[in-house]
mmCIF file of N, CA and C in Angstrom:
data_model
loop_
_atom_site.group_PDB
_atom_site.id
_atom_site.type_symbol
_atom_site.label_atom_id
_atom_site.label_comp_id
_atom_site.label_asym_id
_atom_site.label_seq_id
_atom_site.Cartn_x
_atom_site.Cartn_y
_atom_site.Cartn_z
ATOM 1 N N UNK A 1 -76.143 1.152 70.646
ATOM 2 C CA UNK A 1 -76.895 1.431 71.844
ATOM 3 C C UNK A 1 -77.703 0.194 72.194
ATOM 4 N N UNK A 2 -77.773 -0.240 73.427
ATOM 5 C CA UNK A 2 -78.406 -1.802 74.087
ATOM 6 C C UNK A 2 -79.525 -0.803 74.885
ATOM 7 N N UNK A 3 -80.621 -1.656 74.301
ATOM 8 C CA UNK A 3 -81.945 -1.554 74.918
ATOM 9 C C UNK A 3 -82.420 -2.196 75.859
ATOM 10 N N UNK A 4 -83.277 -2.553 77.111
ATOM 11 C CA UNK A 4 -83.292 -3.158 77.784
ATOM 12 C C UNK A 4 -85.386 -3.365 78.154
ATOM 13 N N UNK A 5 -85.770 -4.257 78.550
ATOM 14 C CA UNK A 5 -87.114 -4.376 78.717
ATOM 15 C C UNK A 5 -87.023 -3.576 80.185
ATOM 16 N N UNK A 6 -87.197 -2.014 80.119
ATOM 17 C CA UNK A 6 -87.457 -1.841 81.520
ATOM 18 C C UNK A 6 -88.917 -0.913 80.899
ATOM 19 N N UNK A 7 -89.423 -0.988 82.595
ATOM 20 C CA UNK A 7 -91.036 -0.040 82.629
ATOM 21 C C UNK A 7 -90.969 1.492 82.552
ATOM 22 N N UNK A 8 -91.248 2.263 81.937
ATOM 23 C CA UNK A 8 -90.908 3.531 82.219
ATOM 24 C C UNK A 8 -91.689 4.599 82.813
ATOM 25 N N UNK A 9 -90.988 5.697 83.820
ATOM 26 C CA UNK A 9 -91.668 5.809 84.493
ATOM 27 C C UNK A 9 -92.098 7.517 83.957
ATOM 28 N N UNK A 10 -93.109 7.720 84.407
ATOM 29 C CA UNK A 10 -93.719 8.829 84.015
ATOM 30 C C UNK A 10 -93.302 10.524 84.526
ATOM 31 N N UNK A 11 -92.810 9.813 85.924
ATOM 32 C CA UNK A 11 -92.552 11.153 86.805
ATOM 33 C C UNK A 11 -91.027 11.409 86.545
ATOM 34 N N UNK A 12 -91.106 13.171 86.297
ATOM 35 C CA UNK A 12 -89.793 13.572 85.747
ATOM 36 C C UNK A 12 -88.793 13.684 86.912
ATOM 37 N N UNK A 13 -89.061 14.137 88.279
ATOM 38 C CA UNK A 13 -88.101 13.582 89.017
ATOM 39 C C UNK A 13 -87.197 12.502 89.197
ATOM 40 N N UNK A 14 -87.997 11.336 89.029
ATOM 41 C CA UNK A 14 -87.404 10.236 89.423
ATOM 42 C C UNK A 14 -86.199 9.820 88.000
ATOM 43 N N UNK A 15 -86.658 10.642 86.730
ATOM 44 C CA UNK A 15 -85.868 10.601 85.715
ATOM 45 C C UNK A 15 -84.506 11.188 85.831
ATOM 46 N N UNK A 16 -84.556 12.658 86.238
ATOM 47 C CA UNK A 16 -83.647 13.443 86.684
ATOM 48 C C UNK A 16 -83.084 13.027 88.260
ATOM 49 N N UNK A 17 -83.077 12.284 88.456
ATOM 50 C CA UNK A 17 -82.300 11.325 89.684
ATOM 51 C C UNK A 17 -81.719 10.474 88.868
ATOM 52 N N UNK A 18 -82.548 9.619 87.847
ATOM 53 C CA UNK A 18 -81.096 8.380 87.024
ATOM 54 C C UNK A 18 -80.252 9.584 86.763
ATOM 55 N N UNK A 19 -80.465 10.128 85.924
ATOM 56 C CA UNK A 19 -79.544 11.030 85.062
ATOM 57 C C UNK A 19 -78.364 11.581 85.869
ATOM 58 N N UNK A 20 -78.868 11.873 86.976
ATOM 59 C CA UNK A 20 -77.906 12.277 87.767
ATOM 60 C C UNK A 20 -76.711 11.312 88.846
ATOM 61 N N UNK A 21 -77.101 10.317 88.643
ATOM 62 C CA UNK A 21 -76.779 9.476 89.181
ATOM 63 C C UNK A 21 -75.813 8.584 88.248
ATOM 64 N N UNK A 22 -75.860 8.748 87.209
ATOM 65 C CA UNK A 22 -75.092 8.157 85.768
ATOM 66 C C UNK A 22 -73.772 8.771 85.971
ATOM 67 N N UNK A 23 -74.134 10.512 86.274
ATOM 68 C CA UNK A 23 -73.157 10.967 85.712
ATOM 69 C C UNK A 23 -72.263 10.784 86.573
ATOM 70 N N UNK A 24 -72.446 11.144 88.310
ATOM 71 C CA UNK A 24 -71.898 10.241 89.413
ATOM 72 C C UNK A 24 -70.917 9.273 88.870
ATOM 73 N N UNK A 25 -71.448 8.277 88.165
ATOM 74 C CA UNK A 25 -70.313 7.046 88.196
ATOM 75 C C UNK A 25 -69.374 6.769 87.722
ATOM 76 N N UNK A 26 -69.176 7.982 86.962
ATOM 77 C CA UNK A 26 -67.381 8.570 86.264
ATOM 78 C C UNK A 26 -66.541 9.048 87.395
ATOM 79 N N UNK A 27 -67.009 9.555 88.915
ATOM 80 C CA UNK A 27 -65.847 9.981 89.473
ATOM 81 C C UNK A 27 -65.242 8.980 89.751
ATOM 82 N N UNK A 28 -64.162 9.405 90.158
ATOM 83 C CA UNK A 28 -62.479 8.021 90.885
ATOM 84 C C UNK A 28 -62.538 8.739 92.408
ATOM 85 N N UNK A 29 -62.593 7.812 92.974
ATOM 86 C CA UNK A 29 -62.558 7.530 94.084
ATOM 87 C C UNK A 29 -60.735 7.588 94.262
ATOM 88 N N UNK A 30 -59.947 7.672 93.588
ATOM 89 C CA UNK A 30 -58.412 7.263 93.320
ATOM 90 C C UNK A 30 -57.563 8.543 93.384
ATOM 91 N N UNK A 31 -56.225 8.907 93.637
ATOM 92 C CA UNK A 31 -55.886 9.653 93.141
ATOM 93 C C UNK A 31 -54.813 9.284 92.256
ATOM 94 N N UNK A 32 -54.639 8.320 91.474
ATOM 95 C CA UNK A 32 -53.995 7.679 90.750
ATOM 96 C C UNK A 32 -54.232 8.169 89.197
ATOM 97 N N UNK A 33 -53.544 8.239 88.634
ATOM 98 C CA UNK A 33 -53.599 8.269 87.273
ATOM 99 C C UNK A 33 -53.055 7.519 85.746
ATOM 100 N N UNK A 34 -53.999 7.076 85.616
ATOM 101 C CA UNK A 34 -52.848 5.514 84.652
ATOM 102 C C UNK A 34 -52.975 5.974 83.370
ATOM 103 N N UNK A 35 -51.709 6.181 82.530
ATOM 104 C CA UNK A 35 -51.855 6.258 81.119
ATOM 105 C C UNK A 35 -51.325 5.525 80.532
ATOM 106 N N UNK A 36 -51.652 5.810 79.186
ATOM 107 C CA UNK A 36 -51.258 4.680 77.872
ATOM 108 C C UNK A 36 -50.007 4.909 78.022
ATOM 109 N N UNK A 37 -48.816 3.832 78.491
ATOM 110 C CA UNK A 37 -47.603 4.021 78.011
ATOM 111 C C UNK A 37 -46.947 2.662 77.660
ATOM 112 N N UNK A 38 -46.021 2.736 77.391
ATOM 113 C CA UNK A 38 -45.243 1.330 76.928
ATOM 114 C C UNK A 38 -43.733 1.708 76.470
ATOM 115 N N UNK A 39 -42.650 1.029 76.937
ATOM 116 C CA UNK A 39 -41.447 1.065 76.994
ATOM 117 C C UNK A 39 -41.044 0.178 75.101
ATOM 118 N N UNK A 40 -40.317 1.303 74.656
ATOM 119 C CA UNK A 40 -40.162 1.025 73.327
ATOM 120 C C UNK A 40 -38.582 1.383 73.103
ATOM 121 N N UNK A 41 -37.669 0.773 71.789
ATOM 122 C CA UNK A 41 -36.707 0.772 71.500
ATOM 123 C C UNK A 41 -36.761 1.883 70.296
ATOM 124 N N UNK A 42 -35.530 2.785 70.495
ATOM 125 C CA UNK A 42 -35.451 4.235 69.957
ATOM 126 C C UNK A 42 -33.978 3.875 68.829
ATOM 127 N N UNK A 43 -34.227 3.857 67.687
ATOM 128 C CA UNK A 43 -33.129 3.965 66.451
ATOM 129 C C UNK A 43 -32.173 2.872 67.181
ATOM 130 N N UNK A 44 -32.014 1.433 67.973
ATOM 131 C CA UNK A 44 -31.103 1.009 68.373
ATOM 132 C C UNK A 44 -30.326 1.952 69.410
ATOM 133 N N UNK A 45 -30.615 3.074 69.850
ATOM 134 C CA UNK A 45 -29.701 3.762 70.495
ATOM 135 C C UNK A 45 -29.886 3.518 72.490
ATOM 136 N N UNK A 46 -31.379 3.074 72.747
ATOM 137 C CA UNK A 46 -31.848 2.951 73.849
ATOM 138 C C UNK A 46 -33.111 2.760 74.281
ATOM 139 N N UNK A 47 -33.656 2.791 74.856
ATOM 140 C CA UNK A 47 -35.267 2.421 75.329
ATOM 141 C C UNK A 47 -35.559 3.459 75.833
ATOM 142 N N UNK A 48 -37.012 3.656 75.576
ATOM 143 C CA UNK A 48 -38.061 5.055 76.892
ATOM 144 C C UNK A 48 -39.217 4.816 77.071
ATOM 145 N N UNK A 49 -40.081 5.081 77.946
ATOM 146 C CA UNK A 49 -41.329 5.142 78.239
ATOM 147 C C UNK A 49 -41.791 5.678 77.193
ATOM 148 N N UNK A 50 -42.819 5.058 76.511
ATOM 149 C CA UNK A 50 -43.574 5.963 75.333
ATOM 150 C C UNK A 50 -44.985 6.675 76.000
ATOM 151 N N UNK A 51 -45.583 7.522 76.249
ATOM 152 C CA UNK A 51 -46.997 8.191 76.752
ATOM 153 C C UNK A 51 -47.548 8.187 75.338
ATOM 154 N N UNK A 52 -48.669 7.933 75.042
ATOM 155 C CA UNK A 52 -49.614 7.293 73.834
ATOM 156 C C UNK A 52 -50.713 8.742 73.955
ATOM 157 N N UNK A 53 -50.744 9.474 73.716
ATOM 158 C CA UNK A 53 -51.749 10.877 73.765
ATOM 159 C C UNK A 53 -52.693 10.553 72.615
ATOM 160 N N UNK A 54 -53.842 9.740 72.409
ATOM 161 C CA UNK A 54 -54.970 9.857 71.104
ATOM 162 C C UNK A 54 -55.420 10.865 70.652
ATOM 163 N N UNK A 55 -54.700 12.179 71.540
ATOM 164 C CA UNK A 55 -56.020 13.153 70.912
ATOM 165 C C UNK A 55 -54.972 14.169 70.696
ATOM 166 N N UNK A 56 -53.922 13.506 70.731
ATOM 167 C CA UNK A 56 -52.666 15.240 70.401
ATOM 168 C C UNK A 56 -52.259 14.919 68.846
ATOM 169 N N UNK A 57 -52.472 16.472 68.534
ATOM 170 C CA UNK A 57 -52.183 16.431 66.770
ATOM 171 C C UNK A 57 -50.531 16.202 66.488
ATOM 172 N N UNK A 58 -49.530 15.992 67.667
ATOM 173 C CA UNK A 58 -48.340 16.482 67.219
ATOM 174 C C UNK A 58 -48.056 15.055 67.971
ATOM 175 N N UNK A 59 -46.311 14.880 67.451
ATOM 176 C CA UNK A 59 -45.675 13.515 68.307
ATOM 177 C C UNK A 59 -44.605 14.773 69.175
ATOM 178 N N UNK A 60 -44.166 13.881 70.008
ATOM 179 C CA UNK A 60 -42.996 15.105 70.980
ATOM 180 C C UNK A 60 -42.142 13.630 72.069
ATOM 181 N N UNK A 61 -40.864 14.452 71.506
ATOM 182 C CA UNK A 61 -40.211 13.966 72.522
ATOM 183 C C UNK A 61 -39.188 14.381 73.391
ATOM 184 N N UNK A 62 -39.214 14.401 74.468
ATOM 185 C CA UNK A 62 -38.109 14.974 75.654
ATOM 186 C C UNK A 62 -37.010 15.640 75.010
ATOM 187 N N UNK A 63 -36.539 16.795 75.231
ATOM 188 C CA UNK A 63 -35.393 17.506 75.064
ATOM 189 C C UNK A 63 -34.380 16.803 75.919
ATOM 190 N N UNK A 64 -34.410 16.494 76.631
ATOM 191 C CA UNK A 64 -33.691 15.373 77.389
ATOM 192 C C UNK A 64 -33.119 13.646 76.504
ATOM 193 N N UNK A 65 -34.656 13.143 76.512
ATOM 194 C CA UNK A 65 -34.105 11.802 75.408
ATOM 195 C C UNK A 65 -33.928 12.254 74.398
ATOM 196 N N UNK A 66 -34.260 13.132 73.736
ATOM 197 C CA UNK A 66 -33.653 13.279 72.255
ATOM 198 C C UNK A 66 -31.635 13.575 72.376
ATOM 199 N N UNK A 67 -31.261 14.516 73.505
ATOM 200 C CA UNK A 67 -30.313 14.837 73.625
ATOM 201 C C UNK A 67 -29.348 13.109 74.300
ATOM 202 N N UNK A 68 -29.731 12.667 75.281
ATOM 203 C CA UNK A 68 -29.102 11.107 75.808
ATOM 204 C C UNK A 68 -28.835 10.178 74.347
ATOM 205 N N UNK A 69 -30.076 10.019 73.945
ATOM 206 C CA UNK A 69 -30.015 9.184 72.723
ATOM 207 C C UNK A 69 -29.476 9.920 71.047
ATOM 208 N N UNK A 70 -28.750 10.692 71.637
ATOM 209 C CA UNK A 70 -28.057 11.833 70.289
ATOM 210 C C UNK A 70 -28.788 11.802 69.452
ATOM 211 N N UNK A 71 -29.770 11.753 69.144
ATOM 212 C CA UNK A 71 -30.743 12.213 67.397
ATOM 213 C C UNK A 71 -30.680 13.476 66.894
ATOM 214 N N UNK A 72 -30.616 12.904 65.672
ATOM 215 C CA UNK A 72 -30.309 14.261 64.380
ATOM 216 C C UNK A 72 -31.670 15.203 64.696
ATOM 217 N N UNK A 73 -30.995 16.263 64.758
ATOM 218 C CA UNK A 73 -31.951 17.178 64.183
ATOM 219 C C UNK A 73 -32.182 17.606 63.109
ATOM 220 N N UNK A 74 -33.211 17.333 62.173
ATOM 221 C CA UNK A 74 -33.582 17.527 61.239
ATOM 222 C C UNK A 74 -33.839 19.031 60.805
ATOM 223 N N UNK A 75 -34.739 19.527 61.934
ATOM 224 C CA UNK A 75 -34.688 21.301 61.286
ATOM 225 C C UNK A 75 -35.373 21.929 62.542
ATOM 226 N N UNK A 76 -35.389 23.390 62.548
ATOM 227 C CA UNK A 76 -35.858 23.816 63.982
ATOM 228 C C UNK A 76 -37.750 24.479 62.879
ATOM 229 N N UNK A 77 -38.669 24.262 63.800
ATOM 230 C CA UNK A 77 -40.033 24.858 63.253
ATOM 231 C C UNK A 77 -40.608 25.284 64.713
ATOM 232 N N UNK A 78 -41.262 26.807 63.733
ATOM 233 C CA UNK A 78 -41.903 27.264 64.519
ATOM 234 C C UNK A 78 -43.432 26.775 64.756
ATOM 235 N N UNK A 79 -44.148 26.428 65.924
ATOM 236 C CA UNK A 79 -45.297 25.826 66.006
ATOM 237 C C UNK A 79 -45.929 27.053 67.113
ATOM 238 N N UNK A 80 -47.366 27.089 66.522
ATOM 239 C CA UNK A 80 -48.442 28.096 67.683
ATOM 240 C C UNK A 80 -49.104 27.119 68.331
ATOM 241 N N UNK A 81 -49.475 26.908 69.108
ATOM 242 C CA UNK A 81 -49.730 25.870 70.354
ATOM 243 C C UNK A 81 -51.377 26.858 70.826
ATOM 244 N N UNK A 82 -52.376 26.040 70.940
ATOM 245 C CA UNK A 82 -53.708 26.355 71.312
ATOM 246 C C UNK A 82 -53.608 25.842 72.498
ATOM 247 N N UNK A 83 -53.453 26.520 73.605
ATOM 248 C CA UNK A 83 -53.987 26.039 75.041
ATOM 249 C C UNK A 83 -55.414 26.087 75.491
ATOM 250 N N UNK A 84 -55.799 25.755 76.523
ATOM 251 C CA UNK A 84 -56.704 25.846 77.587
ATOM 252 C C UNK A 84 -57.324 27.262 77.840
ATOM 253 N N UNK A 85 -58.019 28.103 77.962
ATOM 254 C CA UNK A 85 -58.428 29.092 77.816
ATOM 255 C C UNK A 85 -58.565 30.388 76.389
ATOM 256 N N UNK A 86 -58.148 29.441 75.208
ATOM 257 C CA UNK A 86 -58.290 30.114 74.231
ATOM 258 C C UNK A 86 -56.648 30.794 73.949
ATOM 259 N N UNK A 87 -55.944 30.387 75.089
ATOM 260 C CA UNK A 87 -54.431 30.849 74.967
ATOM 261 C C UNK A 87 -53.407 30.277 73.672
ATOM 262 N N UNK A 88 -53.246 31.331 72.858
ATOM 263 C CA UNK A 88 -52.046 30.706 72.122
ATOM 264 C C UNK A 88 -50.807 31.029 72.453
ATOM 265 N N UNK A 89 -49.452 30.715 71.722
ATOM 266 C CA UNK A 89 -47.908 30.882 72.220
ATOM 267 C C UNK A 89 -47.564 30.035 70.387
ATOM 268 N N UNK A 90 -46.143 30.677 70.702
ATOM 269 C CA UNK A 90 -45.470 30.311 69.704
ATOM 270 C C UNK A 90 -44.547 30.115 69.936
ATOM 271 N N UNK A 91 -43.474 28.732 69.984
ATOM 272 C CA UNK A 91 -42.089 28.842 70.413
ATOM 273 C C UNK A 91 -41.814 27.656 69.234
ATOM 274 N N UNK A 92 -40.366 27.601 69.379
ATOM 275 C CA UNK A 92 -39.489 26.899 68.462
ATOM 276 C C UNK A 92 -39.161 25.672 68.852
ATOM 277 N N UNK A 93 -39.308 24.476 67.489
ATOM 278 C CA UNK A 93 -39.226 23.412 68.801
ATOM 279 C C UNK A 93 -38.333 22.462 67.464
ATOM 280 N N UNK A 94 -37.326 21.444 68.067
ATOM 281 C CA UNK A 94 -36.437 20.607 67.492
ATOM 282 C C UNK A 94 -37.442 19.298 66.210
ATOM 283 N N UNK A 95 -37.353 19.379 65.202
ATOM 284 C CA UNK A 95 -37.836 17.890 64.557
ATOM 285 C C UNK A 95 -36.609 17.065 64.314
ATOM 286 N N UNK A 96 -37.345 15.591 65.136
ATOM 287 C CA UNK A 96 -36.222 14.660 65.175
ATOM 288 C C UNK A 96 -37.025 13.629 64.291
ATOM 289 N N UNK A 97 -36.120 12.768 63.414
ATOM 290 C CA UNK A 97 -36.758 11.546 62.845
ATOM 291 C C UNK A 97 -36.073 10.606 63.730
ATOM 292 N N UNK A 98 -36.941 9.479 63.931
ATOM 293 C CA UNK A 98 -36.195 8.175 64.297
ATOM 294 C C UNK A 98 -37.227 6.978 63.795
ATOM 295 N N UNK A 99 -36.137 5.648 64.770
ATOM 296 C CA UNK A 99 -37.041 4.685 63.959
ATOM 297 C C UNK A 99 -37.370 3.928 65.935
ATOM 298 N N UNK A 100 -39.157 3.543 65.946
ATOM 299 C CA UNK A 100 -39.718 3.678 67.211
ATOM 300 C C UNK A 100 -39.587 1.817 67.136
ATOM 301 N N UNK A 101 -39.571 1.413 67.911
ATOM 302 C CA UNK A 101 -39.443 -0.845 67.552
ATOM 303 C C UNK A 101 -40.076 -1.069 69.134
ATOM 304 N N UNK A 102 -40.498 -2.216 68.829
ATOM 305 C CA UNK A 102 -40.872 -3.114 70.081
ATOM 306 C C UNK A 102 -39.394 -4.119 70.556
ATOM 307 N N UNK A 103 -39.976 -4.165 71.647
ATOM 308 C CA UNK A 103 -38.650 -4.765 72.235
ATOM 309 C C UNK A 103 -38.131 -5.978 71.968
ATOM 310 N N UNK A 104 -38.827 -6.333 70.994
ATOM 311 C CA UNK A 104 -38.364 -7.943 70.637
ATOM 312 C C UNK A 104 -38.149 -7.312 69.028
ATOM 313 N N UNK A 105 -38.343 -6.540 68.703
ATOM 314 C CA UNK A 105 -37.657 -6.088 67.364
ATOM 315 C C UNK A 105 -38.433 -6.516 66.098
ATOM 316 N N UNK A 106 -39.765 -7.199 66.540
ATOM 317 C CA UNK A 106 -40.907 -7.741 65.600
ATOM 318 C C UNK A 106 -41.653 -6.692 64.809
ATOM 319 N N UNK A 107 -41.889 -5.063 65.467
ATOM 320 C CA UNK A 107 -42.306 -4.069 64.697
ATOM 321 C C UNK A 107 -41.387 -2.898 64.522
ATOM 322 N N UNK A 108 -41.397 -2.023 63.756
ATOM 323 C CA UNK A 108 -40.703 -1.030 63.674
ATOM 324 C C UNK A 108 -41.195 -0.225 62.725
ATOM 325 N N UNK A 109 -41.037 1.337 63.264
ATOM 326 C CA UNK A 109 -41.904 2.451 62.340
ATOM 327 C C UNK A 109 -41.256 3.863 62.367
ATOM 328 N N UNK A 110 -41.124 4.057 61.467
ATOM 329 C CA UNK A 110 -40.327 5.586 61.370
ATOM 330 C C UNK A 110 -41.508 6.918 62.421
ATOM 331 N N UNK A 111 -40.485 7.429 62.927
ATOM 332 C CA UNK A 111 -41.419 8.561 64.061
ATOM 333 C C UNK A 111 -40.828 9.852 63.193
ATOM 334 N N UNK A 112 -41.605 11.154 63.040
ATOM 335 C CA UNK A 112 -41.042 12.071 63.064
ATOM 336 C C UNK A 112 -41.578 13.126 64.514
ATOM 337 N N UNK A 113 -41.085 13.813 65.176
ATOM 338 C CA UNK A 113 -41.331 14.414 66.426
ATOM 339 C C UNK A 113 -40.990 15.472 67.036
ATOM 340 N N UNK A 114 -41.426 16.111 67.920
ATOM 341 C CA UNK A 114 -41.018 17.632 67.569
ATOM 342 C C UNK A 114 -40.358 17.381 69.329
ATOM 343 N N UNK A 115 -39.153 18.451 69.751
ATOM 344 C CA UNK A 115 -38.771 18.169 71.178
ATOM 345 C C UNK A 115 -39.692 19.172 72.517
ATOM 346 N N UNK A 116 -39.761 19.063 73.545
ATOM 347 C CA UNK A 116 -40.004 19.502 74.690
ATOM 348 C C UNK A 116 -39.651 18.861 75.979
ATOM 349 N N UNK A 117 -39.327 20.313 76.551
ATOM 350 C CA UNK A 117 -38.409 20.060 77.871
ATOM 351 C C UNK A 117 -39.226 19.480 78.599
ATOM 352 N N UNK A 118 -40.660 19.359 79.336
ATOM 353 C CA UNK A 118 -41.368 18.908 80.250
ATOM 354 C C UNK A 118 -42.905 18.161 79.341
ATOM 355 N N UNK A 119 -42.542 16.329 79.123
ATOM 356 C CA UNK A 119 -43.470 16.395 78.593
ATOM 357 C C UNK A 119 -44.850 16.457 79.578
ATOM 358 N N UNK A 120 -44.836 15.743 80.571
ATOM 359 C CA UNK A 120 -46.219 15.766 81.407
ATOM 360 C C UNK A 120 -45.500 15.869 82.881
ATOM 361 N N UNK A 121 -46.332 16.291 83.892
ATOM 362 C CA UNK A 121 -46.045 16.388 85.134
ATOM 363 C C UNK A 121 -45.946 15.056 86.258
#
């Protein structure tokens, strides 16, 4: 946390105006949406857009690219899925292993990943 030599002021209004005014400066003016992605090489078989999710407990990949780029299926598992309103579900979903590389072939890392038909909108 950076401290700064400012005067402080006594009156709680004028406090509850910064405050409010902070929080203001997170909206987007945009309707754009940019995510973490990056185009990566899949077991030698082909390339895909990778979407980078930091906060998802699971890896997933397209029922689609898993099927183009033929990968083994390893085994079918059942997973309960915690949504948005306290909603759970349970459906069955493909684990694929592969091996994930940069396009110049300098890194490479074994993925294991579960499939879905629609990953984001």
């Amino acid at each position: 946390m950076c401290f700064s030599n400012i005067n402080l002021v006594e009156n709680k209004e004028t406090i509850k105006d910064v405050t409010e005014n902070k929080v203001l400066t997170n909206r987007s003016c945009s309707d754009e949406v940019h995510l973490q992605t990056l185009i990566v090489g899949i077991s030698g078989k082909g390339y895909v857009r990778a979407f980078f999710d930091t906060g998802s407990q699971n890896t997933f990949i397209s029922k689609y690219a898993a099927k183009m780029l033929k990968l083994e299926n390893l085994r079918i598992e059942k997973i309960k899925l915690g949504l948005f309103g306290g909603v759970e579900m349970s459906e069955n979903y493909n684990r694929y292993r592969f091996n994930l590389s940069s396009l110049d072939y300098k890194f490479n890392c074994q993925i294991k990943a579960l499939d879905e038909t629609k990953i984001c909108s």
